[in-house]
PDB file of C-alpha atoms and ligand atoms in Angstrom:
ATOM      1  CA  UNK A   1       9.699 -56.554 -26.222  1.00  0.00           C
ATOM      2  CA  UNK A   2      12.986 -58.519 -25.918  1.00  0.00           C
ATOM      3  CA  UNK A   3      14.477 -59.965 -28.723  1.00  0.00           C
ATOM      4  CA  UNK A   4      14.753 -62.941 -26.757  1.00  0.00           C
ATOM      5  CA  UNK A   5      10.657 -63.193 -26.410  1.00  0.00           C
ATOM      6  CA  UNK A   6      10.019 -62.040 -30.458  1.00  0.00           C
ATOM      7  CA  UNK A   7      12.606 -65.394 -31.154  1.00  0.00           C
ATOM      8  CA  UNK A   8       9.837 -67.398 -28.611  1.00  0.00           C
ATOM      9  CA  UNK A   9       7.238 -66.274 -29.940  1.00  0.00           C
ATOM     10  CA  UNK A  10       8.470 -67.393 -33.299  1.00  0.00           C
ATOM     11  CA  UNK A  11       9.003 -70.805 -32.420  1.00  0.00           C
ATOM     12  CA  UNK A  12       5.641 -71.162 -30.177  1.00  0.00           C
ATOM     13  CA  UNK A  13       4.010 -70.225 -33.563  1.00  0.00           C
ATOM     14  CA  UNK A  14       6.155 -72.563 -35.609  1.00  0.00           C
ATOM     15  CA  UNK A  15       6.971 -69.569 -37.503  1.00  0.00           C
ATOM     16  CA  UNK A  16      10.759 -70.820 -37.435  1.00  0.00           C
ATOM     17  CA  UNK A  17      11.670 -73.694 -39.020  1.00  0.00           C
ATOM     18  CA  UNK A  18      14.925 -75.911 -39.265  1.00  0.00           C
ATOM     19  CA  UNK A  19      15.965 -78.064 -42.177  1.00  0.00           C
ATOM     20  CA  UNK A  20      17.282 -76.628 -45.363  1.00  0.00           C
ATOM     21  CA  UNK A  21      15.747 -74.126 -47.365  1.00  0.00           C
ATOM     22  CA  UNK A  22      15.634 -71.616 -50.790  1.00  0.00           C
ATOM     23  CA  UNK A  23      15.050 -68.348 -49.714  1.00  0.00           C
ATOM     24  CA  UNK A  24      12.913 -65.840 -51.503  1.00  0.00           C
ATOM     25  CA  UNK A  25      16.340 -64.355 -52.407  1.00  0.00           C
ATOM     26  CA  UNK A  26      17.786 -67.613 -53.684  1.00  0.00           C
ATOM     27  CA  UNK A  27      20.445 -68.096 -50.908  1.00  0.00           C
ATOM     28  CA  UNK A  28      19.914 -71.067 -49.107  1.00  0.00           C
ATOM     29  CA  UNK A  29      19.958 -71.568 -45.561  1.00  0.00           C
ATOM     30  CA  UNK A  30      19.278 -73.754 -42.624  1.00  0.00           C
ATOM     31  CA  UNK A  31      16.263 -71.508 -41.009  1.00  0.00           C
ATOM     32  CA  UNK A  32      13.154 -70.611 -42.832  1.00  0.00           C
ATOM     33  CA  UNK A  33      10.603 -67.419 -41.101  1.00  0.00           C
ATOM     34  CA  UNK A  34       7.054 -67.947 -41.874  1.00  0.00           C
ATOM     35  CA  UNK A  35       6.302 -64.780 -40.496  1.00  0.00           C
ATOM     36  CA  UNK A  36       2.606 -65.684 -41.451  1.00  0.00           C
ATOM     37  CA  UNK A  37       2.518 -68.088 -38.992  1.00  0.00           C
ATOM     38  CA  UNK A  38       3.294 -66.168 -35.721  1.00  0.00           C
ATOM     39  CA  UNK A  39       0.992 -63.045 -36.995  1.00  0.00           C
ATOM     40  CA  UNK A  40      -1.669 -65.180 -37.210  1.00  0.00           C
ATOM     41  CA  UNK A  41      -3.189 -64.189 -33.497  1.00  0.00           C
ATOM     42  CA  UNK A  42      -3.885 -60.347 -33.590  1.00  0.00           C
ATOM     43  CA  UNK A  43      -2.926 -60.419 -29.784  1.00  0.00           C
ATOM     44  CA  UNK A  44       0.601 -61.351 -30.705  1.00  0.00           C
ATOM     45  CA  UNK A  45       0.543 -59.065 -34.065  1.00  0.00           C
ATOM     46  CA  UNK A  46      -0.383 -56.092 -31.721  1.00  0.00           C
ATOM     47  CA  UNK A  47       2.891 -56.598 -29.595  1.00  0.00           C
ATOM     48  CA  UNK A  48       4.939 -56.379 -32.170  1.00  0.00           C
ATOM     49  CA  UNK A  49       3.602 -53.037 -33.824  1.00  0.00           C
ATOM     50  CA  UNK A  50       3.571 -51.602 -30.854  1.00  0.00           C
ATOM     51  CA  UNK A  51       6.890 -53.186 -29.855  1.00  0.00           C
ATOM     52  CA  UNK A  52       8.569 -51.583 -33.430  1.00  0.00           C
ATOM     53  CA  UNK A  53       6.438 -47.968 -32.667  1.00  0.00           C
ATOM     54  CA  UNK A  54       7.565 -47.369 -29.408  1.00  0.00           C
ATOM     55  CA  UNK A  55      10.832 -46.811 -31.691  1.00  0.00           C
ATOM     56  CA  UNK A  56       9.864 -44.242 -33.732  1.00  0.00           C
ATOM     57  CA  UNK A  57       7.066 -42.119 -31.223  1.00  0.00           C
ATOM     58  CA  UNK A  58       9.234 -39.384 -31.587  1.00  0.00           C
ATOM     59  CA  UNK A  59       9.459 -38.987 -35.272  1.00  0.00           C
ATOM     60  CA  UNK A  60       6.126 -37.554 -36.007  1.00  0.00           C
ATOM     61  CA  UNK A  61       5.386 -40.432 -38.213  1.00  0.00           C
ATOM     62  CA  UNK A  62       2.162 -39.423 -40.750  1.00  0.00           C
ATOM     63  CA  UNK A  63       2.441 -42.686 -42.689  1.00  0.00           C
ATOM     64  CA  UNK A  64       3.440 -46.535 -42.200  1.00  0.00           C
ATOM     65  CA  UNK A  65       4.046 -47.830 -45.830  1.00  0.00           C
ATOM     66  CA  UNK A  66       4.593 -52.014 -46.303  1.00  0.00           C
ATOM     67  CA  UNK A  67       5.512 -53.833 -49.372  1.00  0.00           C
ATOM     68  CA  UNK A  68       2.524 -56.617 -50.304  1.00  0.00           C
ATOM     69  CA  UNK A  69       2.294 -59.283 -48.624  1.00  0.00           C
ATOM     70  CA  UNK A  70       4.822 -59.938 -45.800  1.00  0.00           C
ATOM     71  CA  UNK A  71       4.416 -56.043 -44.640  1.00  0.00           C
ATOM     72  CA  UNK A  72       0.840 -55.946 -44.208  1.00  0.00           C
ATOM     73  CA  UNK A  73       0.125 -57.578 -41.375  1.00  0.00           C
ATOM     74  CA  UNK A  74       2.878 -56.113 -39.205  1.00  0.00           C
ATOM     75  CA  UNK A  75       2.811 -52.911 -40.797  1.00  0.00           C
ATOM     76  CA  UNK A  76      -1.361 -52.306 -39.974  1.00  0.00           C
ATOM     77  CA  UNK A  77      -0.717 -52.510 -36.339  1.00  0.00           C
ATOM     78  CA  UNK A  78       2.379 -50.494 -36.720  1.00  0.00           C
ATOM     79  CA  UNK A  79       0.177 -47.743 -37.826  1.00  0.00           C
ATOM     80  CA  UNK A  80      -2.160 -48.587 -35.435  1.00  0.00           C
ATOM     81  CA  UNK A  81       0.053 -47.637 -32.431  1.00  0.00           C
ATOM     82  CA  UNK A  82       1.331 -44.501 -34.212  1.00  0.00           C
ATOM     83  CA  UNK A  83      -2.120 -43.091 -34.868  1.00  0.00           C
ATOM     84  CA  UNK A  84      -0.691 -43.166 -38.315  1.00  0.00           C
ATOM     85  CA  UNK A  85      -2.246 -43.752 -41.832  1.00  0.00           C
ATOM     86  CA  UNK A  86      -1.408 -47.539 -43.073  1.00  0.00           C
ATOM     87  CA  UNK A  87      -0.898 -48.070 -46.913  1.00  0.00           C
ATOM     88  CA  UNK A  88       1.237 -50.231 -49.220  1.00  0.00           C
ATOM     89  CA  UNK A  89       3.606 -50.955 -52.408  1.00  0.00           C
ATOM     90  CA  UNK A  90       3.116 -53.601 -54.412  1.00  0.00           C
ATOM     91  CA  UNK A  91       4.821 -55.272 -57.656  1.00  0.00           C
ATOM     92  CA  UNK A  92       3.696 -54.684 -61.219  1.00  0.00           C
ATOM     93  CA  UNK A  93       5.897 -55.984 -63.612  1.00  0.00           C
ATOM     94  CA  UNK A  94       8.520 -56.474 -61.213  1.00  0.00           C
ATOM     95  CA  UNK A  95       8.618 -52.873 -59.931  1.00  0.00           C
ATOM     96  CA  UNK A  96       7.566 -51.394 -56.608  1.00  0.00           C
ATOM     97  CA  UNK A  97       4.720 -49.335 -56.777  1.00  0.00           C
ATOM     98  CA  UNK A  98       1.888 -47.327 -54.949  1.00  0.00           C
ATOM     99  CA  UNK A  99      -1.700 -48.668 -56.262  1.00  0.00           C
ATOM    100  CA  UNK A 100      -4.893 -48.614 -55.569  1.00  0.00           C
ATOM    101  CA  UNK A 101      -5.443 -45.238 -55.279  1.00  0.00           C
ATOM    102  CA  UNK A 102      -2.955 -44.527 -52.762  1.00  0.00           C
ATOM    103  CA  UNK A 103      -1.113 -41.190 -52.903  1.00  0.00           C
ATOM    104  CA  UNK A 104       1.548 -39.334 -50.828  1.00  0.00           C
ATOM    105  CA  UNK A 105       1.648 -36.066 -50.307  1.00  0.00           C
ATOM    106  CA  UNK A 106       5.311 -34.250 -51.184  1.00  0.00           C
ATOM    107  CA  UNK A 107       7.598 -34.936 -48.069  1.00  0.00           C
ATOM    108  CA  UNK A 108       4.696 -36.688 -46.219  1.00  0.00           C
ATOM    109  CA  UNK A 109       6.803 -38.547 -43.093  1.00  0.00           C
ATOM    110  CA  UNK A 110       6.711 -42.385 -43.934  1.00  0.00           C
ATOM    111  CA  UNK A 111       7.871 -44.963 -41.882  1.00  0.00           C
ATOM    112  CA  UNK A 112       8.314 -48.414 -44.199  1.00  0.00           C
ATOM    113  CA  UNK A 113       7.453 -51.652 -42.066  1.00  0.00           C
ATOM    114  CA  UNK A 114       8.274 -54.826 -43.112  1.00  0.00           C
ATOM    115  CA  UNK A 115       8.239 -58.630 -41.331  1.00  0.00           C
ATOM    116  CA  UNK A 116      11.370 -60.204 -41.780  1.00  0.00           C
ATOM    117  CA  UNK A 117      14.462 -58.332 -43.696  1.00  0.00           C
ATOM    118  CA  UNK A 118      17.322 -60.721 -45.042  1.00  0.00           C
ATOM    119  CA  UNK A 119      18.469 -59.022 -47.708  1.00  0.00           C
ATOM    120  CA  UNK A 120      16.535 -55.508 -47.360  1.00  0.00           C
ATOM    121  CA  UNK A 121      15.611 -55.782 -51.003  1.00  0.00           C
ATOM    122  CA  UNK A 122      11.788 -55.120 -50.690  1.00  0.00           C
ATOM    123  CA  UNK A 123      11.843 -52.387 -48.099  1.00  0.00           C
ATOM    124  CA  UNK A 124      14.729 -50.688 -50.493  1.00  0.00           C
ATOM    125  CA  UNK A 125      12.136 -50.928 -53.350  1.00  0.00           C
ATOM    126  CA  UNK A 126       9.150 -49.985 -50.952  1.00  0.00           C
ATOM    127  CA  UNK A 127      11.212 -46.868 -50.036  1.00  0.00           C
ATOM    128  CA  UNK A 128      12.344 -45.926 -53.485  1.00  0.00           C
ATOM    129  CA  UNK A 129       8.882 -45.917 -54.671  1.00  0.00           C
ATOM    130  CA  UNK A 130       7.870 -43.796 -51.615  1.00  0.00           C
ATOM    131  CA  UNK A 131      10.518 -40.915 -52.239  1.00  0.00           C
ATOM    132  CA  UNK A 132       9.756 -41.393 -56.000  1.00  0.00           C
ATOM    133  CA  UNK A 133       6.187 -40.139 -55.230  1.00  0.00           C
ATOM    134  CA  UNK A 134       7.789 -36.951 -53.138  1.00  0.00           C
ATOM    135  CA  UNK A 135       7.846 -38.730 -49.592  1.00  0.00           C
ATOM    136  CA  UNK A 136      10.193 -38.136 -47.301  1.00  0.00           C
ATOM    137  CA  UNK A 137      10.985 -42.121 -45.598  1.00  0.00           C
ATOM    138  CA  UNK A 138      12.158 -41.564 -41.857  1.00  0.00           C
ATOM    139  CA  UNK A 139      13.078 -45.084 -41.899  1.00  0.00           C
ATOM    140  CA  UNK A 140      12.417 -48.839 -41.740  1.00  0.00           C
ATOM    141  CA  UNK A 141      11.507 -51.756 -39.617  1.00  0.00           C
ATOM    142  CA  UNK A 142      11.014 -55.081 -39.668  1.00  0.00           C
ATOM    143  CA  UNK A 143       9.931 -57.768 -36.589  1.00  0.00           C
ATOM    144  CA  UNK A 144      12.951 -59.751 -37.573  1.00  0.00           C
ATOM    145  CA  UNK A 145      16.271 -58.874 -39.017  1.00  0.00           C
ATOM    146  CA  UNK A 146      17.911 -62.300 -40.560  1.00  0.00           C
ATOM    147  CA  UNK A 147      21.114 -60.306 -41.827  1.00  0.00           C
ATOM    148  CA  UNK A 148      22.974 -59.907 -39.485  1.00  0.00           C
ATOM    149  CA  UNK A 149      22.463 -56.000 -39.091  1.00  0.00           C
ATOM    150  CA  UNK A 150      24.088 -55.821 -42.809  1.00  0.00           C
ATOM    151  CA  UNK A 151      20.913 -55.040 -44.824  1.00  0.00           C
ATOM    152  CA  UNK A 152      21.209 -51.560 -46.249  1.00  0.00           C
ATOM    153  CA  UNK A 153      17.776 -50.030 -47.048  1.00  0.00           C
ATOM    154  CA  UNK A 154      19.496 -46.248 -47.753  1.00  0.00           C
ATOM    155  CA  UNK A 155      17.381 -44.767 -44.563  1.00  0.00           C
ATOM    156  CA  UNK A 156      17.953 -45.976 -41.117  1.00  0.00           C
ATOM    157  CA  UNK A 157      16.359 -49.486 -39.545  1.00  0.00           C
ATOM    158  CA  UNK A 158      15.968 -51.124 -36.542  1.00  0.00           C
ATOM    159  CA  UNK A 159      14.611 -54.616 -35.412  1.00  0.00           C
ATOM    160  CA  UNK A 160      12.710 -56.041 -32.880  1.00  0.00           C
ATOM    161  CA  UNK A 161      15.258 -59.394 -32.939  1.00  0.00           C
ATOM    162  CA  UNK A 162      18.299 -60.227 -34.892  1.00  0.00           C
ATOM    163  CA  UNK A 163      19.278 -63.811 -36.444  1.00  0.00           C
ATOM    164  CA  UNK A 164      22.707 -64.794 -36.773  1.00  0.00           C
ATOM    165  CA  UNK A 165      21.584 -67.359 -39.365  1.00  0.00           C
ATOM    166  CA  UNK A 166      24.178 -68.009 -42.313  1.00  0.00           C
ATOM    167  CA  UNK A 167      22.402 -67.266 -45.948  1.00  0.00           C
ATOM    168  CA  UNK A 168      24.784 -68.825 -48.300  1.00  0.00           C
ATOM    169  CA  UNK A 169      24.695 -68.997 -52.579  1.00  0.00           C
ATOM    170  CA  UNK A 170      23.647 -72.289 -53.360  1.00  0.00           C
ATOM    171  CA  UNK A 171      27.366 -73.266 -54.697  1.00  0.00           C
ATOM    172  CA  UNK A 172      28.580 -72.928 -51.406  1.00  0.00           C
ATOM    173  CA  UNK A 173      26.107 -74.418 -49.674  1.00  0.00           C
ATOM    174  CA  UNK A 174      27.280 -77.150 -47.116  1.00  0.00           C
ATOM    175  CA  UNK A 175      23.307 -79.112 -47.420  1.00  0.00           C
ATOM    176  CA  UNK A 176      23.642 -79.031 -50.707  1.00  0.00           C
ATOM    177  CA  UNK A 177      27.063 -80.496 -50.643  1.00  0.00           C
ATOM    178  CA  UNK A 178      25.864 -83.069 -48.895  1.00  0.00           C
ATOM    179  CA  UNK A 179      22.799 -84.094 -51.250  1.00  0.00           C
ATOM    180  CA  UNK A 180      20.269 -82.896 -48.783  1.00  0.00           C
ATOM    181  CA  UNK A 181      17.434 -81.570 -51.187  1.00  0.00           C
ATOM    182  CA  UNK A 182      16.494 -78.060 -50.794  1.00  0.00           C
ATOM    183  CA  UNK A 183      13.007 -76.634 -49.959  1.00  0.00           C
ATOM    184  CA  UNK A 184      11.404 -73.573 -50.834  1.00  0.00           C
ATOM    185  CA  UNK A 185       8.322 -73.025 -48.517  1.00  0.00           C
ATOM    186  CA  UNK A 186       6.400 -69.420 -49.257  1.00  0.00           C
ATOM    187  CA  UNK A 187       4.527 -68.009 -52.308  1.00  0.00           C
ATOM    188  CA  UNK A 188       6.837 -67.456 -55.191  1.00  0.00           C
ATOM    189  CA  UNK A 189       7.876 -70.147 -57.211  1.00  0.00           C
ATOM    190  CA  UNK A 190      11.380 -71.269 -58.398  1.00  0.00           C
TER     191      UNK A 190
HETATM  192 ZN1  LIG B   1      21.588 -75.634 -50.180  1.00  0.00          ZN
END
């Protein structure tokens, strides 16, 4: 899949918006991803996964781990086209765990899939709470990279697409600057 048709797809699905908004990392920036929005047909879901496992076919990949939500989705049919086993990390009192009876197995080969990275923070958690329980984490993947390539998870990543879309601190912000009010679409509130 070209990044060129993963960027279509996205705006097809309204998935990428324009206007000015607070990202789940506080930065603020003119383009919002509701990755939700373009996995909601499992037709286009499946393109993806298999779109981000034709990259790793070769890595013997036993496990595709996600951090809750944004991962699941994506990561599922990741796992899917691996033949793999599909489980996730989640937050409990702000730290990234394994729950629900999920267990790893000491160097178990984990591939950690997430939607959209900006600034990797959630796949660097999901990861640290993999190798934490004794796995050994191949690498990482997400259907959209929005930093530029910069995002350091610690293992190496790749992306189906890349946005060159400027994430700015809100005192720099030019919208701001110019009294445009900010909006923060997603789940977790300011
Ligand atoms: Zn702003």
């Amino acid at each position: 899949m070209k990044a060129e048709d993963v960027v279509a797809k996205f705006r097809e699905s309204g998935a990428l918006l324009e206007g000015h908004f607070v990202l789940t990392s506080g930065l603020h920036s003119p383009v919002y991803l509701q990755c939700a929005l373009v996995l909601q047909q499992p037709r286009d879901a499946e393109l993806f996964g298999r779109s981000i496992a034709e990259h790793f076919q070769t890595e013997n990949i036993q496990t595709v781990a996600s951090p809750a939500i944004g991962g699941l989705v994506i990561g599922y049919e990741v796992a899917r086209a691996l033949g793999a086993r599909f489980i996730w990390t989640e937050r409990q009192d702000a730290t990234m765990v394994l729950r629900r009876g999920f267990s790893v197995v000491p160097g178990e080969r984990i591939l950690v899939v997430e939607d959209v990275v900006t600034t990797g923070g959630s796949t660097r958690e999901a990861v640290a709470a993999l190798q934490a329980n004794g796995a050994r984490v191949l690498g990482a993947a997400s259907i959209i990279d929005r930093s530029s390539g910069k995002a350091d998870v610690g293992v190496p990543r790749i992306a189906l697409a890349t946005l060159d879309v400027t994430s700015v601190d809100p005192a720099v912000c030019e919208l701001c600057k110019r009294g445009e009010p900010a909006i923060k679409p997603g789940s977790r509130k300011a």
